[in-house]
Tab-separated table of C-alpha atoms and ligand atoms in Angstrom:
chain	number	residue	atom	x	y	z
A	1	UNK	CA	88.010	94.121	83.078
A	2	UNK	CA	84.832	95.359	85.205
A	3	UNK	CA	82.794	97.962	83.075
A	4	UNK	CA	83.251	100.990	84.874
A	5	UNK	CA	86.236	101.228	84.351
A	6	UNK	CA	85.755	101.257	80.323
A	7	UNK	CA	82.906	103.242	80.690
A	8	UNK	CA	85.298	106.398	82.576
A	9	UNK	CA	87.684	106.288	80.396
A	10	UNK	CA	85.213	107.647	78.249
A	11	UNK	CA	85.204	110.654	80.230
A	12	UNK	CA	88.673	111.278	78.890
A	13	UNK	CA	88.784	114.734	77.594
A	14	UNK	CA	90.685	113.212	74.628
A	15	UNK	CA	87.898	110.464	73.753
A	16	UNK	CA	85.052	112.687	74.429
A	17	UNK	CA	84.911	114.639	71.120
A	18	UNK	CA	84.224	111.267	69.060
A	19	UNK	CA	81.673	109.921	71.413
A	20	UNK	CA	79.114	109.273	69.815
A	21	UNK	CA	80.608	109.484	66.526
A	22	UNK	CA	80.161	106.634	64.051
A	23	UNK	CA	77.425	104.467	63.623
A	24	UNK	CA	75.191	103.118	66.176
A	25	UNK	CA	74.197	105.128	69.285
A	26	UNK	CA	76.485	105.322	72.210
A	27	UNK	CA	75.483	102.764	74.848
A	28	UNK	CA	75.887	105.727	77.394
A	29	UNK	CA	76.140	109.820	77.043
A	30	UNK	CA	78.966	111.820	78.595
A	31	UNK	CA	75.540	113.733	80.621
A	32	UNK	CA	75.502	109.573	81.908
A	33	UNK	CA	78.919	108.973	82.778
A	34	UNK	CA	79.072	112.522	84.354
A	35	UNK	CA	76.091	112.211	85.955
A	36	UNK	CA	76.474	108.983	87.588
A	37	UNK	CA	80.242	110.202	88.396
A	38	UNK	CA	78.332	112.668	90.731
A	39	UNK	CA	76.076	110.334	92.357
A	40	UNK	CA	79.165	108.306	93.639
A	41	UNK	CA	79.379	109.268	97.311
A	42	UNK	CA	82.736	111.767	97.669
A	43	UNK	CA	85.946	110.936	98.896
A	44	UNK	CA	89.472	108.549	98.324
A	45	UNK	CA	87.012	105.895	95.568
A	46	UNK	CA	85.963	108.527	93.492
A	47	UNK	CA	89.507	111.102	93.716
A	48	UNK	CA	90.494	107.560	92.293
A	49	UNK	CA	87.992	106.614	89.463
A	50	UNK	CA	88.449	109.945	88.363
A	51	UNK	CA	92.766	110.018	88.805
A	52	UNK	CA	93.024	106.203	87.132
A	53	UNK	CA	90.375	106.198	84.081
A	54	UNK	CA	89.086	109.442	83.721
A	55	UNK	CA	92.192	111.329	84.096
A	56	UNK	CA	94.689	108.286	83.166
A	57	UNK	CA	98.686	107.548	83.110
A	58	UNK	CA	100.943	110.998	84.547
A	59	UNK	CA	98.014	112.230	86.370
A	60	UNK	CA	98.475	112.890	90.450
A	61	UNK	CA	95.918	115.053	91.101
A	62	UNK	CA	97.004	117.196	94.605
A	63	UNK	CA	93.554	116.185	96.258
A	64	UNK	CA	94.028	112.639	95.771
A	65	UNK	CA	97.362	112.847	97.168
A	66	UNK	CA	96.606	114.512	99.861
A	67	UNK	CA	93.894	112.381	100.643
A	68	UNK	CA	96.739	109.241	100.975
A	69	UNK	CA	98.834	111.444	102.721
A	70	UNK	CA	96.324	112.252	105.261
A	71	UNK	CA	95.643	108.349	105.056
A	72	UNK	CA	99.304	107.150	106.063
A	73	UNK	CA	99.537	110.175	108.565
A	74	UNK	CA	96.895	109.064	110.670
A	75	UNK	CA	97.680	105.514	110.260
A	76	UNK	CA	102.248	105.972	110.481
A	77	UNK	CA	101.417	108.683	113.584
A	78	UNK	CA	99.007	106.184	115.590
A	79	UNK	CA	102.027	103.111	114.529
A	80	UNK	CA	105.123	105.478	116.152
A	81	UNK	CA	103.060	105.280	119.404
A	82	UNK	CA	102.240	102.437	119.462
A	83	UNK	CA	106.243	102.068	119.093
A	84	UNK	CA	107.391	104.248	121.454
A	85	UNK	CA	104.405	103.028	123.824
A	86	UNK	CA	105.843	99.661	123.488
A	87	UNK	CA	109.524	100.659	124.134
A	88	UNK	CA	108.331	102.677	127.209
A	89	UNK	CA	106.394	99.874	128.661
A	90	UNK	CA	109.406	97.549	127.927
A	91	UNK	CA	112.664	99.981	129.611
A	92	UNK	CA	109.470	100.924	132.590
A	93	UNK	CA	109.736	96.092	133.265
A	94	UNK	CA	113.046	95.996	132.429
A	95	UNK	CA	113.800	99.119	135.532
A	96	UNK	CA	111.957	96.981	137.587
A	97	UNK	CA	113.439	93.375	136.906
A	98	UNK	CA	117.165	95.945	137.573
A	99	UNK	CA	115.562	96.694	140.559
A	100	UNK	CA	114.563	93.856	142.307
A	101	UNK	CA	117.433	91.172	143.324
A	102	UNK	CA	115.800	88.307	142.792
A	103	UNK	CA	112.902	89.182	140.529
A	104	UNK	CA	109.892	86.076	140.046
A	105	UNK	CA	109.100	83.801	136.905
A	106	UNK	CA	106.019	86.038	135.929
A	107	UNK	CA	108.105	89.213	136.307
A	108	UNK	CA	110.803	87.994	134.075
A	109	UNK	CA	108.183	86.428	131.389
A	110	UNK	CA	106.659	89.823	131.383
A	111	UNK	CA	109.543	91.455	130.512
A	112	UNK	CA	109.662	88.569	127.861
A	113	UNK	CA	106.365	88.720	126.257
A	114	UNK	CA	106.910	93.484	127.073
A	115	UNK	CA	109.722	92.151	124.064
A	116	UNK	CA	108.187	90.172	121.658
A	117	UNK	CA	105.286	93.222	121.334
A	118	UNK	CA	107.960	96.344	121.191
A	119	UNK	CA	109.698	94.620	118.475
A	120	UNK	CA	106.514	93.858	116.484
A	121	UNK	CA	105.416	97.799	117.004
A	122	UNK	CA	108.767	98.414	115.787
A	123	UNK	CA	108.304	96.307	112.284
A	124	UNK	CA	105.005	97.945	112.088
A	125	UNK	CA	106.092	102.021	112.350
A	126	UNK	CA	106.952	102.756	108.778
A	127	UNK	CA	110.201	104.951	108.484
A	128	UNK	CA	111.389	108.564	107.650
A	129	UNK	CA	112.132	109.210	104.396
A	130	UNK	CA	109.900	112.126	102.349
A	131	UNK	CA	110.805	110.928	98.771
A	132	UNK	CA	110.457	107.857	99.044
A	133	UNK	CA	106.794	108.167	101.044
A	134	UNK	CA	105.650	110.454	97.874
A	135	UNK	CA	107.258	108.228	95.999
A	136	UNK	CA	104.966	105.170	96.823
A	137	UNK	CA	101.842	107.502	96.767
A	138	UNK	CA	102.637	107.442	92.705
A	139	UNK	CA	103.862	104.222	92.583
A	140	UNK	CA	100.424	102.728	93.795
A	141	UNK	CA	97.976	105.166	91.919
A	142	UNK	CA	100.173	103.800	88.743
A	143	UNK	CA	99.916	100.410	90.189
A	144	UNK	CA	96.513	100.485	89.713
A	145	UNK	CA	95.702	101.889	86.395
A	146	UNK	CA	98.557	99.424	85.361
A	147	UNK	CA	95.753	97.005	85.963
A	148	UNK	CA	98.084	94.785	85.773
A	149	UNK	CA	95.818	91.611	83.980
A	150	UNK	CA	95.893	88.064	85.242
A	151	UNK	CA	97.068	86.336	81.762
A	152	UNK	CA	95.048	83.338	83.003
A	153	UNK	CA	91.577	84.945	83.168
A	154	UNK	CA	92.278	88.503	81.135
A	155	UNK	CA	91.373	90.440	83.260
A	156	UNK	CA	87.805	88.794	83.429
A	157	UNK	CA	88.318	87.386	86.733
A	158	UNK	CA	86.672	84.446	86.344
A	159	UNK	CA	87.452	81.303	83.748
A	160	UNK	CA	85.343	78.488	81.952
A	161	UNK	CA	85.046	75.020	83.420
A	162	UNK	CA	83.141	73.353	81.148
A	163	UNK	CA	80.231	75.561	81.056
A	164	UNK	CA	80.376	76.430	84.025
A	165	UNK	CA	81.965	80.196	84.631
A	166	UNK	CA	84.379	79.745	87.921
A	167	UNK	CA	86.663	82.769	89.760
A	168	UNK	CA	89.712	82.659	88.525
A	169	UNK	CA	92.138	80.472	90.365
A	170	UNK	CA	94.970	82.515	89.666
A	171	UNK	CA	94.447	85.782	90.235
A	172	UNK	CA	91.249	84.646	92.544
A	173	UNK	CA	89.093	86.695	91.088
A	174	UNK	CA	90.488	89.388	91.400
A	175	UNK	CA	91.606	90.015	88.075
A	176	UNK	CA	94.781	90.813	88.246
A	177	UNK	CA	98.473	89.986	89.605
A	178	UNK	CA	100.239	91.912	91.719
A	179	UNK	CA	103.419	93.495	90.713
A	180	UNK	CA	106.349	91.816	91.263
A	181	UNK	CA	109.004	93.968	94.417
A	182	UNK	CA	111.918	93.935	91.769
A	183	UNK	CA	109.045	96.497	89.786
A	184	UNK	CA	107.834	98.023	92.640
A	185	UNK	CA	111.518	98.889	94.269
A	186	UNK	CA	111.777	100.280	90.666
A	187	UNK	CA	109.040	102.553	91.333
A	188	UNK	CA	109.965	103.980	93.655
A	189	UNK	CA	113.160	104.757	93.317
A	190	UNK	CA	114.778	102.503	95.388
A	191	UNK	CA	117.278	98.643	94.934
A	192	UNK	CA	115.440	95.841	95.048
A	193	UNK	CA	117.765	94.318	98.294
A	194	UNK	CA	117.003	97.855	99.965
A	195	UNK	CA	113.198	97.337	99.944
A	196	UNK	CA	113.957	93.543	101.010
A	197	UNK	CA	116.013	95.048	104.232
A	198	UNK	CA	113.388	97.694	104.971
A	199	UNK	CA	110.347	95.259	105.289
A	200	UNK	CA	108.608	98.255	106.445
A	201	UNK	CA	108.425	99.986	103.011
A	202	UNK	CA	106.947	97.185	101.710
A	203	UNK	CA	104.294	97.141	104.380
A	204	UNK	CA	103.674	100.641	104.075
A	205	UNK	CA	102.919	99.968	100.295
A	206	UNK	CA	100.910	97.472	100.038
A	207	UNK	CA	99.007	98.696	103.446
A	208	UNK	CA	98.086	101.940	100.736
A	209	UNK	CA	97.560	100.093	97.803
A	210	UNK	CA	95.131	97.655	100.190
A	211	UNK	CA	92.901	100.629	101.413
A	212	UNK	CA	93.116	101.977	97.711
A	213	UNK	CA	91.813	99.466	95.619
A	214	UNK	CA	89.036	98.772	97.958
A	215	UNK	CA	87.854	102.459	97.774
A	216	UNK	CA	88.584	102.217	94.110
A	217	UNK	CA	86.462	99.270	93.437
A	218	UNK	CA	83.590	100.451	95.701
A	219	UNK	CA	83.325	103.526	94.223
A	220	UNK	CA	83.424	101.963	90.617
A	221	UNK	CA	80.539	99.587	92.465
A	222	UNK	CA	78.223	102.430	93.369
A	223	UNK	CA	79.176	104.229	89.624
A	224	UNK	CA	78.039	101.278	87.790
A	225	UNK	CA	74.272	100.733	89.818
A	226	UNK	CA	73.890	104.481	89.272
A	227	UNK	CA	74.203	103.481	85.707
A	228	UNK	CA	71.391	100.454	86.238
A	229	UNK	CA	74.495	97.917	85.304
A	230	UNK	CA	73.949	94.683	87.659
A	231	UNK	CA	71.153	95.965	88.515
A	232	UNK	CA	69.015	92.895	86.284
A	233	UNK	CA	71.255	90.059	87.530
A	234	UNK	CA	70.492	91.561	91.599
A	235	UNK	CA	66.565	91.587	90.949
B	301	ZN	ZN1	92.282	85.474	86.623
């Protein structure tokens, strides 16, 4: 488990009162941790750090939900436009074919190519369903904070091969494994069959999860650098 997650959990309102209690000085004070969090760039990554590791399960902050919604809508709009443009281009090419008595081989090939492009664009255009869209954003957040540690490396990202520490082959050094399709379907309130038959839902889920994981990781590394963690290794 990366240090930043464990450290940020100390800022959870329920944990703050216990910081420094008991023997020995704490590794970092709440001021250190708050200061380092303040140094992380504003945006998705920092919002994820706060929602996932400071607030914890059951919290879906409006600011973060809106950031995720805006990201999806921007990408969704461009995919819908691409779908519409591909369908229109195919229609125009088919009209040309219908108009000509003896279309050339190239004209026929052009229609075949545009058909494939239109099918691809249709598969990339995410479906309409307000409830499922909202539920996917919540489930993505839950999947990140659920961590789902890789059993081989216990989330440590590496394993020992004799005296050598090597990248965990099971999770490719990510420290976690993806949730099953059945589990994801359950989290967004659809049957596993519905998810399997509507590939676009899986595509949307994985697109959003990938971007969120990347932003969370990047922000976590910024947070660690602000605390001086890892600087000795880099030197
Ligand atoms: Zn692993």
